[in-house]
XYZ file of C-alpha atoms in Angstrom:
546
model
C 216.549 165.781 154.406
C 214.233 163.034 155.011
C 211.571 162.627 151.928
C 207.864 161.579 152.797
C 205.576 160.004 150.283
C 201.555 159.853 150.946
C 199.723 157.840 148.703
C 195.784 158.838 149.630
C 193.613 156.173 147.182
C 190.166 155.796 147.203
C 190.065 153.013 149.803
C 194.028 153.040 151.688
C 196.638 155.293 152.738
C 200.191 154.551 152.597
C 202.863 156.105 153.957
C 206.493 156.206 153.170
C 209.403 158.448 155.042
C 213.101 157.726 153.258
C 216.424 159.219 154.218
C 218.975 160.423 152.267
C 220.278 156.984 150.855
C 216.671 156.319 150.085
C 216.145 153.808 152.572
C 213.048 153.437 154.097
C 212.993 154.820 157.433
C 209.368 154.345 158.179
C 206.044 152.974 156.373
C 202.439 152.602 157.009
C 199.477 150.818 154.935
C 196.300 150.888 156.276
C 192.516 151.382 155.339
C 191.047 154.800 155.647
C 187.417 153.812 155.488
C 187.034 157.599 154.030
C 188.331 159.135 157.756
C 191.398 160.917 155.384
C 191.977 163.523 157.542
C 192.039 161.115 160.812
C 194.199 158.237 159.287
C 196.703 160.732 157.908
C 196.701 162.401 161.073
C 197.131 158.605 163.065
C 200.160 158.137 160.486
C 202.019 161.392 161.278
C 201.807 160.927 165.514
C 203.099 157.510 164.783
C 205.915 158.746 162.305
C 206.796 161.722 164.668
C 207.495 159.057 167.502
C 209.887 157.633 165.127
C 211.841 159.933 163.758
C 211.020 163.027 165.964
C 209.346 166.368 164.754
C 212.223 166.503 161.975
C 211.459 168.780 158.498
C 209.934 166.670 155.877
C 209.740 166.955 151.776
C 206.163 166.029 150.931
C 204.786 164.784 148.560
C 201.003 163.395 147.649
C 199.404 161.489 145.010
C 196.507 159.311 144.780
C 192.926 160.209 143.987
C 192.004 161.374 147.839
C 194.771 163.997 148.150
C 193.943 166.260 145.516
C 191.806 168.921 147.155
C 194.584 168.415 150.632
C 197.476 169.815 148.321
C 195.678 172.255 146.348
C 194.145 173.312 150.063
C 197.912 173.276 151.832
C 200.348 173.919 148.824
C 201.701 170.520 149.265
C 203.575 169.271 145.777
C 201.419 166.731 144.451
C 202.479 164.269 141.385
C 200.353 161.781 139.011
C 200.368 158.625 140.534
C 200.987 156.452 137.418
C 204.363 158.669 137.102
C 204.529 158.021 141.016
C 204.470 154.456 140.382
C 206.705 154.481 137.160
C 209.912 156.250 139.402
C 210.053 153.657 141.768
C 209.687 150.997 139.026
C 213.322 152.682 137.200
C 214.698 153.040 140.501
C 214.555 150.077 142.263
C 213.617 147.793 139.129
C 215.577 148.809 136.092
C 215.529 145.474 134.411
C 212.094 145.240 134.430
C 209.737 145.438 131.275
C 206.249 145.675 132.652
C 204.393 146.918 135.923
C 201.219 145.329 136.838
C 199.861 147.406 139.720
C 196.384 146.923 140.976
C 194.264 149.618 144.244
C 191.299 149.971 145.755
C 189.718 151.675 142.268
C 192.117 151.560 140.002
C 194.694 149.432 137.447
C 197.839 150.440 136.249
C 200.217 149.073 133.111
C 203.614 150.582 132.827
C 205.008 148.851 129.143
C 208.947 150.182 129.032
C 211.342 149.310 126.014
C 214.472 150.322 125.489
C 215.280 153.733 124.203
C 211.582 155.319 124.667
C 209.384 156.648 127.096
C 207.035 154.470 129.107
C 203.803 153.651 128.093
C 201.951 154.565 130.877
C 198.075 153.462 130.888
C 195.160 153.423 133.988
C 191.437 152.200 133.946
C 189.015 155.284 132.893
C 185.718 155.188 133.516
C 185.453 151.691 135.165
C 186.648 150.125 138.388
C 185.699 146.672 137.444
C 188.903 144.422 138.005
C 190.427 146.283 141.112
C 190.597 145.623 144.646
C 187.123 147.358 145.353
C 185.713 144.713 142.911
C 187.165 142.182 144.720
C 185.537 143.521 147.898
C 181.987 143.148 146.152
C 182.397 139.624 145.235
C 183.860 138.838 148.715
C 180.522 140.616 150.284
C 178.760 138.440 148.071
C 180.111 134.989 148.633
C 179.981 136.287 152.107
C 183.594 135.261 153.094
C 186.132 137.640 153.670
C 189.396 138.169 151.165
C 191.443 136.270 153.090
C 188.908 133.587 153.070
C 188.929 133.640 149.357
C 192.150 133.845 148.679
C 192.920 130.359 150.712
C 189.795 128.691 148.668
C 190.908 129.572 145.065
C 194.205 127.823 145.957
C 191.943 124.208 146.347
C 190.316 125.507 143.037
C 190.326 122.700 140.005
C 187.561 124.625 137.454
C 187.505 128.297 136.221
C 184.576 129.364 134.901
C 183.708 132.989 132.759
C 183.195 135.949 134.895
C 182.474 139.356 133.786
C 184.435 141.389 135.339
C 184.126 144.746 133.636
C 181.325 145.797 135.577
C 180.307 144.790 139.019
C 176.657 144.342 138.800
C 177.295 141.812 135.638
C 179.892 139.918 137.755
C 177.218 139.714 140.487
C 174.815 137.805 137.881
C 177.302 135.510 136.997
C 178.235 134.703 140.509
C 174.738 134.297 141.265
C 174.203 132.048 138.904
C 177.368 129.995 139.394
C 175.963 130.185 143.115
C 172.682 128.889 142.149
C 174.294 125.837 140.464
C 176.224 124.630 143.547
C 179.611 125.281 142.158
C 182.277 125.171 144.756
C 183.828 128.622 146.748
C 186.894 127.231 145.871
C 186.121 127.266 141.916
C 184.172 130.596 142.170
C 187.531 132.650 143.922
C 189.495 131.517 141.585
C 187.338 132.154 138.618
C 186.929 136.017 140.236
C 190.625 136.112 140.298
C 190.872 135.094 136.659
C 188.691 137.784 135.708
C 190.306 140.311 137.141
C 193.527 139.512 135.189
C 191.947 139.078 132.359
C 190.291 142.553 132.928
C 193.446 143.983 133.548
C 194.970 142.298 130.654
C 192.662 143.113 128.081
C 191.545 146.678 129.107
C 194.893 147.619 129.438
C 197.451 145.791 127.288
C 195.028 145.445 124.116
C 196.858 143.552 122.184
C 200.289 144.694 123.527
C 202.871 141.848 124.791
C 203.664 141.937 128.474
C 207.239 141.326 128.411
C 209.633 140.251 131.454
C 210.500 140.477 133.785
C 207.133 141.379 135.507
C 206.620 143.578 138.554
C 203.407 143.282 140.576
C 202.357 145.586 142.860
C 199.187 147.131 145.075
C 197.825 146.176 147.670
C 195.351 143.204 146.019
C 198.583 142.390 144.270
C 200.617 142.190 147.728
C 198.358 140.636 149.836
C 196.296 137.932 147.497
C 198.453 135.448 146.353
C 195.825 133.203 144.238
C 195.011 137.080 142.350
C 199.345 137.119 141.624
C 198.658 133.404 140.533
C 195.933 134.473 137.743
C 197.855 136.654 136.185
C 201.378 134.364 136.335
C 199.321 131.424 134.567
C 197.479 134.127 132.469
C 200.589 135.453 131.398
C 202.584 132.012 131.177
C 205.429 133.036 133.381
C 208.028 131.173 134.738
C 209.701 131.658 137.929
C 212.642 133.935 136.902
C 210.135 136.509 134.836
C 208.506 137.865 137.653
C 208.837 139.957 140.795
C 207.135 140.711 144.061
C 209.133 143.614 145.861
C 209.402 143.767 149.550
C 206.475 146.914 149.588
C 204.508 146.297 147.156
C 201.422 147.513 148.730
C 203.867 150.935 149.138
C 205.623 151.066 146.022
C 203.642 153.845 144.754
C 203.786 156.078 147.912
C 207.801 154.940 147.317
C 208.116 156.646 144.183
C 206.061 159.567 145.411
C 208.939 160.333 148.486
C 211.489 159.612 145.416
C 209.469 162.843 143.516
C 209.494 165.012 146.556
C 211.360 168.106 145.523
C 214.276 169.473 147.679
C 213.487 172.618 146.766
C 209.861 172.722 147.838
C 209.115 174.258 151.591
C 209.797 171.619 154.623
C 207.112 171.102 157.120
C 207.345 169.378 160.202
C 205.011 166.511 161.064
C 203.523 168.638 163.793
C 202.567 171.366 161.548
C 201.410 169.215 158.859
C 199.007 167.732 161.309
C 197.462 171.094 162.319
C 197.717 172.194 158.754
C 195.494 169.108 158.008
C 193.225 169.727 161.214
C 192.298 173.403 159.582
C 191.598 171.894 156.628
C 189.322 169.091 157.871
C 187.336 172.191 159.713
C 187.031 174.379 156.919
C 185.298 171.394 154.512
C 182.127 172.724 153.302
C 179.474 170.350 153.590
C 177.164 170.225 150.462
C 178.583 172.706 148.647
C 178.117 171.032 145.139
C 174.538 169.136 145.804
C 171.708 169.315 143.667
C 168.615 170.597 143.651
C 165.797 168.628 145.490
C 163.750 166.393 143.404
C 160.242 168.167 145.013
C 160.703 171.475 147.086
C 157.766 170.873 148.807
C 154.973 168.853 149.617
C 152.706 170.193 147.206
C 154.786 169.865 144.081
C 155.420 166.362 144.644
C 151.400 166.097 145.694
C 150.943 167.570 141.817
C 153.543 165.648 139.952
C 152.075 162.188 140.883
C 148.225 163.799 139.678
C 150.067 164.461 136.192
C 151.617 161.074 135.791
C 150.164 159.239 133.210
C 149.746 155.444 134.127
C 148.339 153.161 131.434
C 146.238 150.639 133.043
C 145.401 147.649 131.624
C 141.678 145.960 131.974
C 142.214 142.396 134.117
C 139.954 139.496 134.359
C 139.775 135.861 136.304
C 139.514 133.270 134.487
C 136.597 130.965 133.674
C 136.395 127.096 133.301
C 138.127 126.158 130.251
C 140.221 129.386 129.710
C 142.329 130.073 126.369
C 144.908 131.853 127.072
C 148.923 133.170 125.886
C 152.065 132.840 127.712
C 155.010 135.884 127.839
C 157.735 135.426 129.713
C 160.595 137.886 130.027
C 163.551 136.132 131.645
C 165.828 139.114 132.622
C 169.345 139.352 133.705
C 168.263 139.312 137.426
C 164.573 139.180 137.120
C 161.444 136.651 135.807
C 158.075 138.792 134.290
C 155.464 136.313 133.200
C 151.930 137.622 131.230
C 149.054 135.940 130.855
C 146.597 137.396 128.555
C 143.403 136.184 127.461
C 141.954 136.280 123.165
C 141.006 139.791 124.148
C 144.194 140.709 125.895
C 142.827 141.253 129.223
C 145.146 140.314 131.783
C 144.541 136.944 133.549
C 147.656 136.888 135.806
C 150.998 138.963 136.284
C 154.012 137.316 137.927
C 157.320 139.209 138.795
C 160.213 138.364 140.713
C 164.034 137.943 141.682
C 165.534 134.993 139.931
C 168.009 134.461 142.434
C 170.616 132.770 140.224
C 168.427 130.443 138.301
C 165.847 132.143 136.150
C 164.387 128.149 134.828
C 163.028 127.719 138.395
C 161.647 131.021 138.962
C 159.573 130.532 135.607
C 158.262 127.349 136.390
C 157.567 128.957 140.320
C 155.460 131.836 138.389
C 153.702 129.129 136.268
C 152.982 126.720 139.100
C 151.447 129.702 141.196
C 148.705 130.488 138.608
C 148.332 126.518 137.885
C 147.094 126.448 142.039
C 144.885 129.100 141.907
C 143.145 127.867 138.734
C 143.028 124.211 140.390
C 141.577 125.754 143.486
C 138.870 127.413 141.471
C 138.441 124.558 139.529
C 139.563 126.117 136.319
C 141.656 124.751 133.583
C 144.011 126.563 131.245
C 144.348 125.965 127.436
C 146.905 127.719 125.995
C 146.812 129.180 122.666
C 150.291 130.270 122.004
C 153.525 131.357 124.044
C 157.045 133.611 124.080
C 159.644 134.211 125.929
C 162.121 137.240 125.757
C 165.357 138.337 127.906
C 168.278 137.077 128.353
C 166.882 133.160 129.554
C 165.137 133.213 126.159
C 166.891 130.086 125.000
C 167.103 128.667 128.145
C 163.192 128.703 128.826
C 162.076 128.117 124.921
C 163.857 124.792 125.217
C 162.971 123.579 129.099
C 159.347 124.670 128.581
C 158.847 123.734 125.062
C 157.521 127.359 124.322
C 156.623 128.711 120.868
C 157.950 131.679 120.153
C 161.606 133.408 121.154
C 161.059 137.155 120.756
C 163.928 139.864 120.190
C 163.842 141.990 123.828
C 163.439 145.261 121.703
C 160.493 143.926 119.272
C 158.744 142.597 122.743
C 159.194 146.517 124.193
C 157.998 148.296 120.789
C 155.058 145.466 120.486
C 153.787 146.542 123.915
C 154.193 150.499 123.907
C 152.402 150.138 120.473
C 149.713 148.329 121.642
C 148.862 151.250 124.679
C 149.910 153.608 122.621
C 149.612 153.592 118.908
C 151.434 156.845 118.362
C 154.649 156.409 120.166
C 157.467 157.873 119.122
C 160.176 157.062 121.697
C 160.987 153.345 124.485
C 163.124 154.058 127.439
C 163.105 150.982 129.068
C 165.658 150.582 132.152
C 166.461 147.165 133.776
C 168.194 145.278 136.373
C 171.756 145.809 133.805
C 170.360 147.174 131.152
C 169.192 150.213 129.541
C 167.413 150.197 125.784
C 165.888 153.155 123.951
C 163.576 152.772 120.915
C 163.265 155.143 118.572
C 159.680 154.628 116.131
C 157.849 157.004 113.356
C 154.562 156.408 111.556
C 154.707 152.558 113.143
C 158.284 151.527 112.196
C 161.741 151.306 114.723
C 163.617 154.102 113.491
C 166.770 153.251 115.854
C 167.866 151.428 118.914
C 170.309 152.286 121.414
C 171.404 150.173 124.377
C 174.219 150.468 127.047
C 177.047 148.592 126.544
C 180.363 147.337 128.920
C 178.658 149.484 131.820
C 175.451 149.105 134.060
C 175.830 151.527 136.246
C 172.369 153.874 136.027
C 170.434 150.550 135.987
C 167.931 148.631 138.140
C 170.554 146.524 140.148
C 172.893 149.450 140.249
C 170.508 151.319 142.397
C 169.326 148.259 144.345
C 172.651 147.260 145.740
C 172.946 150.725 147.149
C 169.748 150.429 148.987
C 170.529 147.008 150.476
C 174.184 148.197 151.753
C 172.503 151.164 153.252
C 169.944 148.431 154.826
C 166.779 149.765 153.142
C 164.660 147.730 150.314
C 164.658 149.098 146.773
C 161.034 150.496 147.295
C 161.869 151.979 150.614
C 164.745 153.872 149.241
C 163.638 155.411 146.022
C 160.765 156.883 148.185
C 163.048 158.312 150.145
C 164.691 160.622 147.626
C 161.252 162.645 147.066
C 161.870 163.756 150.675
C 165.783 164.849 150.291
C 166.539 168.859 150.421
C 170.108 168.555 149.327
C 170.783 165.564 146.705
C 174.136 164.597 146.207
C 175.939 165.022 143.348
C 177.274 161.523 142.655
C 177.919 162.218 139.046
C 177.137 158.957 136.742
C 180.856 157.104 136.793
C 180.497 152.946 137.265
C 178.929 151.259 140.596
C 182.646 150.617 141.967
C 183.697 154.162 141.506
C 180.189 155.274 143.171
C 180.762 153.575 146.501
C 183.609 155.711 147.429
C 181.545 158.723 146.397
C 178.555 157.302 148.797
C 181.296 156.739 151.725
C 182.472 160.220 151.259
C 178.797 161.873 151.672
C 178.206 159.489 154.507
C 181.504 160.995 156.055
C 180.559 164.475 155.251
C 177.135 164.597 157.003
C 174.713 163.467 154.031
C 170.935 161.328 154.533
C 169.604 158.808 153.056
C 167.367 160.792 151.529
C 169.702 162.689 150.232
C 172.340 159.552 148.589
C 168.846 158.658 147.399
C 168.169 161.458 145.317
C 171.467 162.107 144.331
C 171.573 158.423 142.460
C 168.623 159.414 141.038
C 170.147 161.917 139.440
C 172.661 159.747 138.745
C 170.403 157.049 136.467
C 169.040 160.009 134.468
C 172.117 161.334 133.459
C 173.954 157.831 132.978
C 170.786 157.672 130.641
C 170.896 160.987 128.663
C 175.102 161.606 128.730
C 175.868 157.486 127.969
C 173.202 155.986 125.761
C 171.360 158.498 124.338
C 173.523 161.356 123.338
C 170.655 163.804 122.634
C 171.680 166.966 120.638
C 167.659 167.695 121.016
C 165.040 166.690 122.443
C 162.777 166.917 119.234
C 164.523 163.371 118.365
C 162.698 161.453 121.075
C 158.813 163.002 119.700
C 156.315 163.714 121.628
C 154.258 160.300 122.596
C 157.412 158.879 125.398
C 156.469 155.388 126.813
C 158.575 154.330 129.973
C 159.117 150.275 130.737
C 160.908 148.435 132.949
C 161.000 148.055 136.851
C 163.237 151.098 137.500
C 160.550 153.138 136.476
C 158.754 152.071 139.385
C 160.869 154.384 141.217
C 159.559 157.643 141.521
């Protein structure tokens, strides 16, 4: 009875047929770009040329297949157990299995005498082969391309590579400073093994020999290199086996039961072809944002929008300096004795917040000069996460802590507040106050997804600017439920709407509803809403979005 394994991950499917001496009789590893249904179904017409419309033992795993086997009765197993089986069976010397997809990371620890200690990324993709996709997109070279540069590589330099959107920062930055390709690659690759190693061994020793596995794993040999010189491992304490990028589908043919019902590849494929039909499109969105014109029309005549007075200056004009140098943002203030605002200054730093400061400063300097105004300034401070960085370069005053600078300014417009949300490009803070005191502060942590560049990457893959596409979502009649899970994990979740049918409106909305709940089920934690008072001041640029 020949045994068939299909491995359905968030970005690949792989295929593996075995015969009854468990040799492989036929394989397949390609990208699915979310066409399941249709790759599957390319893999089967190709496998039924080989080996004719024979009975098959099936068996699934992988996060894509779940709703195909609970749909078609096919046996499905865990894919960390998938993964472990081939490791025993084709591996049993080994002591550790590094194994690396599209979305996910995988640690297999075995000693002698026990069971496995099996252990996969949660709640965040940072470290896996879609990661390495975003920083590829970024450096605008392709894997391959990246792969070849980190071998010419002489520097490494610290990467964040638990979350995507802080990775992008740092690769900005390391952009911005002219750093080789060749250093950056390799310092992505780093991360990622460091990721892996920390998130998932913590504290644990990795003992030979070593298996690596995965696709990223397979097919990048400068990520395999990272983790060899991470690890210290010499040549004997590590191994690479012939299918690595299939060795999970392997052990999922190895875990197809004899006893469960044959199909034939034929009737699998018009099994699946039913199934694609019958896929309900939309049948667990959201409600709209606004279901009508004259809601929304009524909801932006209730907003409450603090202005505050402005004024040009005059001659000799005193004036103070603020400067918030965010993680991918520079906000400069300038305020006159009265605190009337003389000039407002916001924009992307583009990897090097120092010269997007002096940019905003040298702006306001022209327009004074041209009106043949002078400025004398009283006092400055700077905030955010260049705070050191611009007190030092510019010789400022004051460095202010980001949460004092929020409170200091809801205060001011509104003496009674009793609750901050502030949400920006990678960060989210909430500020708690009574009768004019912080009561308590909570801030994300490892994770910015729900955050200012989270939702801004999203618009620019879909082509739109961040202004164009939260307008969009007030217009959406079915909002996608995208649930609030990290930016790498999203993307697949996007790619599946787009396959089933769903706008831009609609992705719009639906990470809307994302933000808020990242917001409310992550940071906050409300048990009731009588904690956050009744006077609620918003901050931040994400706010701009309606």
């Amino acid at each position: 009875m020949i045994r068939l394994g299909i491995d359905l991950g968030s970005t690949t499917a792989k295929v593996v047929a075995l015969n009854e001496e468990n040799k492989v009789i036929y394989k397949s590893y390609r990208r699915h770009f979310t066409r399941i249904v249709e790759t599957i179904t390319e893999i089967l017409e190709e496998l039924k040329l080989a080996i004719g419309d024979e009975p098959l033992n099936v068996c699934m795993t992988g996060s894509a297949s779940m709703g195909i086997t609970e749909r078609l009765g096919i046996q499905f197993v865990q894919e960390v157990i998938a993964v472990t089986k081939s490791l025993q069976t084709f591996y049993p010397q080994a002591r550790t299995l590094i194994d690396i997809g599209g979305e996910d990371a995988k640690l297999v620890l075995i000693e002698k005498g026990k069971s496995p200690d099996i252990r996969m990324n949660g709640a965040c993709a940072g470290g896996t082969g879609a990661f390495i996709d975003q920083m590829a997109s970024l450096l605008n070279i392709s894997i391959g391309e990246m792969d070849e540069l980190a071998k010419e590589s002489t520097t490494t330099y610290p990467i964040a590579s638990r979350c995507g959107v802080f990775a992008k920062t740092d690769v900005q930055n390391l952009i911005a400073r002219k750093i080789r390709l060749a250093d950056i690659s390799a310092s992505i690759f780093h991360a990622v093994a460091l990721q892996t190693v920390n998130a998932l061994a913590r504290g644990y020793e990795m003992t030979p020999q070593v298996v690596f596995c995965g696709g990223p794993l397979t097919y990048i040999g400068s990520l395999r290199k990272a983790f060899i010189k991470l690890l210290n491992l010499q040549d004997n304490d590590y191994a690479t086996p012939e299918n690595a990028q299939l060795f999970t589908a392997l052990g999922t043919a190895l875990s197809a039961n004899n006893d469960n019902k044959t199909v034939t590849p034929r009737l699998l494929m018009d099994q699946l072809a039913e199934y694609s039909t019958n896929i309900t499109k939309g049948e667990e969105n959201l409600s709209p944002l606004f279901s009508s014109e004259e809601p929304y029309v009524k909801w932006i005549e209730k907003r409450r929008i603090i202005h505050i007075p402005q004024k040009e200056a005059e001659g000799v004009q005193e004036a103070f300096i603020g400067i918030d140098s965010g993680s991918t943002t520079t906000k400069i203030v300038i305020t006159d004795r009265d605190d009337n605002l003389l000039y407002t200054f916001y924009a992307n730093n583009q990897g090097n917040p120092l010269k997007t400061a002096i940019d905003g400063l040298s702006v306001y300097t022209e327009e004074l000069a041209a009106k043949g105004c002078t400025l004398k300034v009283l006092g400055s401070a700077v905030t955010g996460y260049g705070e050191d960085l611009l007190k030092a370069a510019l010789n400022m005053d004051y460095g202010i802590v980001e949460t004092i600078a929020h409170y200091l300014a809801a205060r001011k417009i509104d003496p009674e507040v009793s609750f901050i949300l502030d949400i920006g490009g990678q960060d989210i803070k909430a500020i708690f106050a009574q009768n004019g005191t912080i009561t308590d502060i909570e801030i994300n942590e490892a994770c910015s997804s729900g955050c200012g560049s989270f939702i801004e990457g999203f618009a620019k893959n879909l082509g739109f600017s961040a202004q164009k596409f939260s307008q969009l979502a007030c217009d959406s009649t079915s909002p996608c439920d995208l649930g609030s899970r990290c930016t790498v994990f999203m993307n697949s979740k996007v790619r599946q709407a787009i396959k089933e049918g769903a706008t831009v409106e609609d992705l719009s909305a639906g990470l809307a509803y994302s933000v808020v709940k990242n917001c409310l089920y992550k940071v906050l934690n409300l048990e009731h809403l009588k904690e956050i008072g009744n006077n609620i001041v918003v901050q931040g640029g994400t706010f701009k979005n309606k």
